[in-house]
Short mmCIF file of N, CA, C and O in Angstrom, two decimals:
data_model
loop_
_atom_site.label_atom_id
_atom_site.label_comp_id
_atom_site.label_asym_id
_atom_site.label_seq_id
_atom_site.Cartn_x
_atom_site.Cartn_y
_atom_site.Cartn_z
N MET V 1005 -48.17 118.88 213.71
CA MET V 1005 -49.52 117.99 213.45
C MET V 1005 -49.29 116.98 212.59
O MET V 1005 -49.86 115.85 212.79
N VAL V 1006 -48.52 117.22 211.59
CA VAL V 1006 -48.45 116.04 210.56
C VAL V 1006 -47.69 115.00 211.25
O VAL V 1006 -48.07 113.89 211.02
N LYS V 1007 -46.62 115.08 212.11
CA LYS V 1007 -45.94 114.18 212.86
C LYS V 1007 -47.01 113.50 213.75
O LYS V 1007 -46.98 111.97 213.60
N ASP V 1008 -47.93 114.02 214.41
CA ASP V 1008 -48.84 113.40 215.31
C ASP V 1008 -49.75 112.56 214.44
O ASP V 1008 -50.13 111.33 214.94
N CYS V 1009 -50.15 113.10 213.50
CA CYS V 1009 -51.10 112.02 212.52
C CYS V 1009 -50.49 110.92 212.04
O CYS V 1009 -51.20 109.90 212.00
N LYS V 1010 -49.23 111.09 211.75
CA LYS V 1010 -48.51 109.85 211.31
C LYS V 1010 -48.32 108.87 212.66
O LYS V 1010 -48.61 107.54 212.31
N THR V 1011 -48.10 109.41 213.67
CA THR V 1011 -48.05 108.52 214.92
C THR V 1011 -49.22 107.81 215.27
O THR V 1011 -49.02 106.65 215.48
N TYR V 1012 -50.30 108.43 214.90
CA TYR V 1012 -51.90 107.90 215.33
C TYR V 1012 -52.43 107.09 214.06
O TYR V 1012 -53.43 106.73 214.10
N GLY V 1013 -51.68 106.96 213.05
CA GLY V 1013 -52.02 106.31 211.87
C GLY V 1013 -53.20 107.08 210.97
O GLY V 1013 -53.97 106.51 210.27
N LEU V 1014 -53.02 108.48 211.02
CA LEU V 1014 -54.06 109.36 210.21
C LEU V 1014 -53.15 109.72 209.08
O LEU V 1014 -51.99 109.91 209.08
N ALA V 1015 -53.99 110.07 207.95
CA ALA V 1015 -53.48 110.79 206.77
C ALA V 1015 -53.01 112.11 207.01
O ALA V 1015 -53.45 112.63 208.21
N ASP V 1016 -52.22 112.60 206.35
CA ASP V 1016 -51.77 113.96 206.51
C ASP V 1016 -52.70 114.79 206.27
O ASP V 1016 -53.73 114.70 205.42
N PRO V 1017 -52.86 115.86 207.02
CA PRO V 1017 -54.02 116.94 206.94
C PRO V 1017 -53.83 117.78 205.57
O PRO V 1017 -52.68 117.85 205.15
N ILE V 1018 -54.83 118.24 205.13
CA ILE V 1018 -54.81 118.96 203.90
C ILE V 1018 -55.26 120.45 204.42
O ILE V 1018 -56.26 120.69 204.97
N TRP V 1019 -54.15 121.50 204.10
CA TRP V 1019 -54.38 122.88 204.40
C TRP V 1019 -54.96 123.61 203.24
O TRP V 1019 -54.48 123.62 202.17
N LYS V 1020 -56.06 124.50 203.37
CA LYS V 1020 -56.78 125.25 202.33
C LYS V 1020 -56.97 126.71 202.60
O LYS V 1020 -57.28 126.60 203.88
N GLU V 1021 -56.78 127.49 201.92
CA GLU V 1021 -57.03 128.72 202.15
C GLU V 1021 -58.43 129.23 201.46
O GLU V 1021 -58.69 128.83 200.29
N ASP V 1022 -59.20 129.79 202.10
CA ASP V 1022 -60.62 130.21 201.68
C ASP V 1022 -60.95 131.82 202.01
O ASP V 1022 -61.34 131.90 203.04
N GLY V 1023 -60.27 132.67 201.07
CA GLY V 1023 -60.58 134.20 201.64
C GLY V 1023 -59.55 134.23 202.56
O GLY V 1023 -58.45 134.02 202.78
N ASP V 1024 -60.08 134.70 203.71
CA ASP V 1024 -59.44 135.19 205.01
C ASP V 1024 -59.45 134.14 206.12
O ASP V 1024 -59.26 134.15 207.22
N HIS V 1025 -59.86 132.73 205.53
CA HIS V 1025 -60.04 131.58 206.45
C HIS V 1025 -59.00 130.61 205.99
O HIS V 1025 -58.79 130.28 205.06
N LEU V 1026 -58.66 129.86 206.97
CA LEU V 1026 -57.71 128.59 206.72
C LEU V 1026 -58.44 127.39 207.26
O LEU V 1026 -59.08 127.28 208.24
N ILE V 1027 -58.71 126.52 206.12
CA ILE V 1027 -59.54 125.09 206.56
C ILE V 1027 -58.57 124.10 206.54
O ILE V 1027 -57.46 123.79 205.73
N LEU V 1028 -58.72 123.32 207.50
CA LEU V 1028 -57.82 122.10 207.67
C LEU V 1028 -58.91 120.91 207.55
O LEU V 1028 -59.75 120.84 208.22
N GLU V 1029 -58.52 120.05 206.61
CA GLU V 1029 -59.13 118.75 206.42
C GLU V 1029 -58.35 117.72 206.68
O GLU V 1029 -57.12 117.66 206.65
N PHE V 1030 -59.09 116.57 207.24
CA PHE V 1030 -58.15 115.40 207.85
C PHE V 1030 -58.87 114.18 206.74
O PHE V 1030 -60.06 113.66 206.90
N PRO V 1031 -58.17 114.00 205.65
CA PRO V 1031 -58.66 112.90 204.74
C PRO V 1031 -59.02 111.63 205.52
O PRO V 1031 -58.48 111.17 206.27
N GLY V 1032 -60.19 111.05 205.01
CA GLY V 1032 -60.64 109.81 205.53
C GLY V 1032 -61.55 109.80 207.09
O GLY V 1032 -61.77 108.82 207.39
N LEU V 1033 -61.43 111.24 207.34
CA LEU V 1033 -62.38 111.03 208.64
C LEU V 1033 -63.65 111.88 208.47
O LEU V 1033 -64.28 111.79 209.21
N GLY V 1034 -63.87 112.46 207.37
CA GLY V 1034 -64.89 113.40 207.01
C GLY V 1034 -65.06 114.60 207.78
O GLY V 1034 -65.97 115.02 207.96
N ILE V 1035 -63.70 114.98 208.15
CA ILE V 1035 -63.48 116.34 208.90
C ILE V 1035 -63.31 117.32 207.89
O ILE V 1035 -62.20 117.24 207.19
N GLY V 1036 -63.82 118.51 207.82
CA GLY V 1036 -63.41 119.55 207.07
C GLY V 1036 -64.79 120.24 206.23
O GLY V 1036 -65.83 120.38 207.00
N GLU V 1037 -64.58 120.44 205.19
CA GLU V 1037 -65.81 121.15 204.25
C GLU V 1037 -67.22 120.40 204.53
O GLU V 1037 -66.95 119.05 204.19
N GLY V 1038 -68.08 120.94 204.74
CA GLY V 1038 -69.60 120.03 204.60
C GLY V 1038 -69.94 119.53 205.98
O GLY V 1038 -70.89 118.91 206.14
N VAL V 1039 -68.83 119.40 207.08
CA VAL V 1039 -69.35 118.79 208.11
C VAL V 1039 -70.25 119.25 208.90
O VAL V 1039 -71.38 118.89 209.45
N ARG V 1040 -70.36 120.84 209.04
CA ARG V 1040 -71.45 121.47 209.71
C ARG V 1040 -72.74 121.41 209.16
O ARG V 1040 -73.73 121.28 209.83
N GLU V 1041 -72.52 121.26 207.83
CA GLU V 1041 -73.99 121.23 207.39
C GLU V 1041 -74.74 119.90 207.53
O GLU V 1041 -75.96 119.81 207.59
N GLY V 1042 -74.04 118.71 207.76
CA GLY V 1042 -74.76 117.46 207.94
C GLY V 1042 -74.85 117.15 209.47
O GLY V 1042 -75.25 116.24 209.73
N VAL V 1043 -74.61 118.25 210.27
CA VAL V 1043 -74.84 117.91 211.77
C VAL V 1043 -76.21 118.45 212.25
O VAL V 1043 -76.72 119.34 211.72
N SER V 1044 -76.98 117.58 213.01
CA SER V 1044 -78.14 117.95 213.58
C SER V 1044 -78.13 119.24 214.20
O SER V 1044 -77.11 119.61 214.82
N GLU V 1045 -79.32 119.99 214.12
CA GLU V 1045 -79.54 121.33 214.76
C GLU V 1045 -79.33 121.21 216.29
O GLU V 1045 -78.75 122.28 216.86
N GLY V 1046 -79.74 120.26 216.80
CA GLY V 1046 -79.65 120.21 218.29
C GLY V 1046 -78.17 120.22 218.85
O GLY V 1046 -77.72 120.69 219.86
N VAL V 1047 -77.23 119.60 217.99
CA VAL V 1047 -75.90 119.59 218.33
C VAL V 1047 -75.34 120.92 218.28
O VAL V 1047 -74.36 121.09 219.28
N ASN V 1048 -75.47 121.64 217.39
CA ASN V 1048 -75.08 123.00 217.39
C ASN V 1048 -75.52 123.92 218.67
O ASN V 1048 -74.74 124.98 218.65
N ASP V 1049 -76.56 123.49 219.34
CA ASP V 1049 -76.83 124.36 220.60
C ASP V 1049 -76.53 124.01 221.78
O ASP V 1049 -77.07 124.24 222.75
N ILE V 1050 -75.40 123.27 221.72
CA ILE V 1050 -74.86 122.78 223.42
C ILE V 1050 -74.30 123.93 223.86
O ILE V 1050 -73.44 124.54 223.42
N VAL V 1051 -74.66 124.00 225.16
CA VAL V 1051 -74.14 125.05 226.19
C VAL V 1051 -74.03 124.36 227.36
O VAL V 1051 -74.98 123.89 228.06
N VAL V 1052 -72.72 124.14 227.92
CA VAL V 1052 -72.25 123.54 229.18
C VAL V 1052 -72.39 124.91 230.12
O VAL V 1052 -71.54 125.83 230.07
N GLU V 1053 -73.24 124.76 231.07
CA GLU V 1053 -73.43 125.97 232.10
C GLU V 1053 -71.98 125.93 232.91
O GLU V 1053 -71.33 124.87 233.23
N GLY V 1054 -71.57 127.12 233.16
CA GLY V 1054 -70.35 127.49 234.05
C GLY V 1054 -69.04 127.52 233.25
O GLY V 1054 -68.10 127.71 233.85
N VAL V 1055 -69.19 127.54 231.97
CA VAL V 1055 -67.78 127.38 231.31
C VAL V 1055 -68.01 128.70 230.27
O VAL V 1055 -68.89 129.16 229.78
N ARG V 1056 -66.75 129.21 229.79
CA ARG V 1056 -66.84 130.54 228.82
C ARG V 1056 -67.25 130.27 227.54
O ARG V 1056 -67.32 128.84 227.22
N GLU V 1057 -67.72 131.23 226.76
CA GLU V 1057 -68.16 131.00 225.50
C GLU V 1057 -67.24 130.21 224.45
O GLU V 1057 -67.69 129.27 223.77
N GLY V 1058 -65.97 130.50 224.59
CA GLY V 1058 -64.77 129.93 223.92
C GLY V 1058 -64.94 128.48 224.18
O GLY V 1058 -64.65 127.61 223.12
N VAL V 1059 -64.89 127.91 225.40
CA VAL V 1059 -65.18 126.50 225.65
C VAL V 1059 -66.18 125.99 225.06
O VAL V 1059 -66.05 125.06 224.59
N ASN V 1060 -67.39 126.64 225.18
CA ASN V 1060 -68.38 125.88 224.60
C ASN V 1060 -68.21 125.89 223.16
O ASN V 1060 -68.65 124.87 222.70
N ASP V 1061 -67.60 126.85 222.21
CA ASP V 1061 -67.52 126.74 221.02
C ASP V 1061 -66.56 125.43 220.81
O ASP V 1061 -66.81 124.76 219.89
N SER V 1062 -65.51 125.36 221.39
CA SER V 1062 -64.61 124.17 221.28
C SER V 1062 -65.27 122.80 221.52
O SER V 1062 -64.98 121.70 220.97
N LEU V 1063 -66.33 122.88 222.75
CA LEU V 1063 -67.21 121.72 223.01
C LEU V 1063 -67.94 121.43 221.91
O LEU V 1063 -68.27 120.23 221.37
N ASN V 1064 -68.54 122.39 221.30
CA ASN V 1064 -69.60 122.01 219.96
C ASN V 1064 -68.74 121.54 218.95
O ASN V 1064 -69.10 120.73 218.26
N ARG V 1065 -67.52 121.85 218.60
CA ARG V 1065 -66.68 121.39 217.55
C ARG V 1065 -66.33 119.92 217.85
O ARG V 1065 -66.40 119.12 216.90
N LEU V 1066 -66.09 119.64 219.19
CA LEU V 1066 -65.82 118.35 219.67
C LEU V 1066 -66.96 117.25 219.33
O LEU V 1066 -66.94 116.37 218.89
N ILE V 1067 -68.05 117.72 219.82
CA ILE V 1067 -69.21 116.91 219.78
C ILE V 1067 -69.60 116.75 218.20
O ILE V 1067 -70.19 115.65 217.97
N THR V 1068 -69.49 117.81 217.46
CA THR V 1068 -69.80 117.68 215.95
C THR V 1068 -68.55 116.63 215.36
O THR V 1068 -69.24 115.61 214.56
N LEU V 1069 -67.62 116.53 215.76
CA LEU V 1069 -66.61 115.62 215.24
C LEU V 1069 -66.91 114.32 215.63
O LEU V 1069 -67.14 113.38 214.87
N ILE V 1070 -67.48 114.05 216.95
CA ILE V 1070 -67.63 112.93 217.43
C ILE V 1070 -68.96 112.30 216.63
O ILE V 1070 -69.14 110.99 216.43
N ASN V 1071 -69.89 113.25 216.49
CA ASN V 1071 -71.08 112.80 215.85
C ASN V 1071 -70.99 112.38 214.40
O ASN V 1071 -71.59 111.69 213.86
N THR V 1072 -69.96 113.08 213.64
CA THR V 1072 -69.70 112.82 212.26
C THR V 1072 -68.64 111.60 212.08
O THR V 1072 -68.76 111.13 211.10
N THR V 1073 -67.78 111.41 213.22
CA THR V 1073 -66.93 110.32 212.93
C THR V 1073 -66.80 109.55 214.25
O THR V 1073 -65.95 109.65 215.14
N PRO V 1074 -67.82 108.84 214.53
CA PRO V 1074 -67.76 108.03 215.82
C PRO V 1074 -66.80 107.04 215.99
O PRO V 1074 -66.39 106.37 215.00
N GLY V 1075 -66.22 106.89 217.33
CA GLY V 1075 -65.25 105.93 217.46
C GLY V 1075 -63.90 106.24 217.75
O GLY V 1075 -62.83 105.71 217.82
N MET V 1076 -63.67 107.52 217.41
CA MET V 1076 -62.33 108.20 217.47
C MET V 1076 -61.81 108.29 218.98
O MET V 1076 -62.50 108.21 219.88
N ASN V 1077 -60.61 107.96 218.99
CA ASN V 1077 -60.19 108.04 220.46
C ASN V 1077 -59.68 109.44 220.91
O ASN V 1077 -59.58 110.30 220.21
N ALA V 1078 -59.23 109.82 222.15
CA ALA V 1078 -58.93 110.94 222.80
C ALA V 1078 -57.71 111.62 221.86
O ALA V 1078 -57.67 112.97 221.64
N LYS V 1079 -56.89 110.77 221.66
CA LYS V 1079 -55.64 111.44 221.05
C LYS V 1079 -55.99 111.84 219.54
O LYS V 1079 -55.66 112.86 219.13
N GLN V 1080 -56.85 110.92 218.99
CA GLN V 1080 -57.00 111.31 217.51
C GLN V 1080 -57.97 112.61 217.54
O GLN V 1080 -57.92 113.60 216.80
N LEU V 1081 -59.01 112.65 218.43
CA LEU V 1081 -59.73 113.90 218.62
C LEU V 1081 -58.98 115.18 219.05
O LEU V 1081 -59.24 116.32 218.48
N ALA V 1082 -58.07 114.95 219.89
CA ALA V 1082 -57.22 116.20 220.21
C ALA V 1082 -56.44 116.68 219.04
O ALA V 1082 -56.29 118.06 218.62
N ILE V 1083 -55.98 115.72 218.09
CA ILE V 1083 -55.21 116.26 216.83
C ILE V 1083 -56.35 117.11 215.98
O ILE V 1083 -56.00 117.97 215.52
N ALA V 1084 -57.30 116.29 215.74
CA ALA V 1084 -58.45 116.94 214.88
C ALA V 1084 -58.88 118.21 215.45
O ALA V 1084 -59.25 119.04 214.33
N ILE V 1085 -59.04 118.61 216.52
CA ILE V 1085 -59.49 119.74 217.10
C ILE V 1085 -58.56 120.85 217.24
O ILE V 1085 -58.65 121.85 217.54
N GLY V 1086 -57.21 120.27 217.12
CA GLY V 1086 -56.15 121.25 217.37
C GLY V 1086 -55.71 121.60 218.63
O GLY V 1086 -55.40 122.84 218.92
N LYS V 1087 -56.13 120.67 219.76
CA LYS V 1087 -56.00 121.10 221.20
C LYS V 1087 -54.99 120.11 221.62
O LYS V 1087 -54.71 118.92 221.31
N GLY V 1088 -54.38 120.26 222.86
CA GLY V 1088 -53.48 119.51 223.52
C GLY V 1088 -54.29 118.43 224.05
O GLY V 1088 -55.63 118.44 224.33
N HIS V 1089 -53.70 117.33 224.42
CA HIS V 1089 -54.22 115.94 225.07
C HIS V 1089 -55.00 116.36 226.32
O HIS V 1089 -56.09 116.01 226.49
N SER V 1090 -54.41 117.20 227.28
CA SER V 1090 -55.00 117.59 228.45
C SER V 1090 -56.25 118.29 228.24
O SER V 1090 -57.20 117.99 228.99
N THR V 1091 -56.20 119.25 227.45
CA THR V 1091 -57.37 120.05 227.22
C THR V 1091 -58.45 119.29 226.61
O THR V 1091 -59.73 119.16 227.16
N ASP V 1092 -58.12 118.30 225.56
CA ASP V 1092 -59.01 117.31 224.98
C ASP V 1092 -59.99 116.56 226.21
O ASP V 1092 -61.02 116.53 226.04
N GLU V 1093 -58.94 115.88 227.07
CA GLU V 1093 -59.47 114.94 228.02
C GLU V 1093 -60.41 115.62 228.96
O GLU V 1093 -61.54 115.26 229.26
N ARG V 1094 -60.18 117.24 229.22
CA ARG V 1094 -61.20 118.06 230.16
C ARG V 1094 -62.47 118.24 229.50
O ARG V 1094 -63.71 118.02 230.03
N TYR V 1095 -62.27 118.46 228.08
CA TYR V 1095 -63.44 118.77 227.11
C TYR V 1095 -64.47 117.26 227.21
O TYR V 1095 -65.50 117.61 227.35
N LEU V 1096 -63.71 116.20 227.13
CA LEU V 1096 -64.32 114.90 226.75
C LEU V 1096 -65.19 114.82 228.08
O LEU V 1096 -66.28 114.21 228.12
N LYS V 1097 -64.32 115.14 229.24
CA LYS V 1097 -65.09 114.77 230.62
C LYS V 1097 -66.51 115.77 230.96
O LYS V 1097 -67.46 114.95 231.22
N LEU V 1098 -66.12 116.95 230.33
CA LEU V 1098 -67.45 117.81 230.53
C LEU V 1098 -68.53 117.21 229.70
O LEU V 1098 -69.74 117.16 230.01
N LEU V 1099 -68.39 116.60 228.44
CA LEU V 1099 -69.32 116.12 227.47
C LEU V 1099 -69.98 114.82 228.28
O LEU V 1099 -71.09 114.58 228.19
N ARG V 1100 -69.10 114.04 228.84
CA ARG V 1100 -69.62 112.98 229.53
C ARG V 1100 -70.40 113.20 230.66
O ARG V 1100 -71.43 112.69 230.79
N GLU V 1101 -69.83 114.12 231.45
CA GLU V 1101 -70.64 114.43 232.68
C GLU V 1101 -72.04 115.09 232.38
O GLU V 1101 -73.08 115.04 233.17
N ASN V 1102 -72.02 115.65 231.05
CA ASN V 1102 -73.58 116.43 230.72
C ASN V 1102 -74.25 115.33 229.80
O ASN V 1102 -75.13 115.69 228.98
N MET V 1103 -73.75 114.04 229.88
CA MET V 1103 -74.41 112.88 229.16
C MET V 1103 -74.71 113.13 227.63
O MET V 1103 -75.76 112.90 226.95
N LEU V 1104 -73.57 113.73 227.04
CA LEU V 1104 -73.72 113.99 225.53
C LEU V 1104 -72.74 112.93 224.85
O LEU V 1104 -73.18 112.80 223.61
N ILE V 1105 -72.01 112.38 225.47
CA ILE V 1105 -71.05 111.50 224.95
C ILE V 1105 -70.82 110.17 225.78
O ILE V 1105 -71.15 110.31 227.04
N GLU V 1106 -70.18 109.15 225.37
CA GLU V 1106 -69.97 107.83 225.96
C GLU V 1106 -68.86 107.29 225.46
O GLU V 1106 -68.63 107.56 224.12
N PHE V 1107 -68.01 106.68 226.18
CA PHE V 1107 -66.83 105.96 225.66
C PHE V 1107 -67.14 104.39 225.58
O PHE V 1107 -67.74 103.90 226.58
N ARG V 1108 -66.85 103.94 224.61
CA ARG V 1108 -67.20 102.56 224.34
C ARG V 1108 -65.89 101.61 224.00
O ARG V 1108 -65.09 102.05 223.36
N GLY V 1109 -65.71 100.54 224.58
CA GLY V 1109 -64.61 99.68 224.20
C GLY V 1109 -63.56 99.73 225.35
O GLY V 1109 -63.68 100.35 226.39
N ALA V 1110 -62.54 98.87 225.05
CA ALA V 1110 -61.25 98.79 226.03
C ALA V 1110 -60.55 100.31 225.73
O ALA V 1110 -60.51 100.94 224.84
N PRO V 1111 -59.89 100.60 226.99
CA PRO V 1111 -59.13 101.92 226.96
C PRO V 1111 -58.04 101.69 225.90
O PRO V 1111 -57.64 103.06 225.29
N GLU V 1112 -57.43 100.87 225.68
CA GLU V 1112 -56.49 100.98 224.39
C GLU V 1112 -57.07 100.86 223.23
O GLU V 1112 -56.51 101.52 222.09
N ASP V 1113 -58.23 100.54 222.78
CA ASP V 1113 -58.81 100.60 221.51
C ASP V 1113 -60.23 101.12 221.47
O ASP V 1113 -60.80 100.89 220.23
N GLY V 1114 -60.83 101.53 222.37
CA GLY V 1114 -62.15 102.17 222.36
C GLY V 1114 -62.27 103.33 221.73
O GLY V 1114 -61.31 104.00 221.28
N GLY V 1115 -63.39 104.05 221.77
CA GLY V 1115 -63.69 105.40 221.22
C GLY V 1115 -64.88 106.06 221.72
O GLY V 1115 -65.67 105.50 222.44
N TYR V 1116 -65.11 107.31 221.33
CA TYR V 1116 -66.16 108.15 221.71
C TYR V 1116 -67.43 107.99 220.87
O TYR V 1116 -67.16 108.12 219.65
N PHE V 1117 -68.44 108.15 221.45
CA PHE V 1117 -69.70 108.14 220.63
C PHE V 1117 -70.72 109.16 221.12
O PHE V 1117 -70.81 109.19 222.37
N ALA V 1118 -71.39 109.88 220.35
CA ALA V 1118 -72.51 110.77 220.82
C ALA V 1118 -73.86 109.87 221.31
O ALA V 1118 -74.05 108.99 220.94
N LEU V 1119 -74.31 110.51 222.40
CA LEU V 1119 -75.57 109.86 222.78
C LEU V 1119 -76.80 110.58 222.31
O LEU V 1119 -76.59 111.79 222.05
N ASP V 1120 -77.98 110.05 222.30
CA ASP V 1120 -79.23 110.52 221.58
C ASP V 1120 -79.69 111.42 222.63
O ASP V 1120 -79.37 111.01 223.82
N LYS V 1121 -80.20 112.55 222.41
CA LYS V 1121 -80.55 113.42 223.34
C LYS V 1121 -82.09 113.22 223.54
O LYS V 1121 -82.90 112.88 222.77
#
């Protein structure tokens, strides 16, 4: 993960233990402690029909990340949520198809943004 962060120009992640939980923070991206508190209630209630509960949990983490740090590309998002690039692309496709996010910009340097509900 550290190698991937360096490859994509991100700062090294910070690993913290909190009781029986491991917290991973990405400096400079606003990802980590406090993110959930700042996200609107509507974002936390996203349910995409026809997918497993675990996938919906991952989709919620992804939309939360996009909402709090707009403009990240697919590679940065995959690293931040700890999923592979192919999985991340499938999740992004589901969110686009459900009109929750959009891609803006050129393929080389664009990013994802949350849509208003």
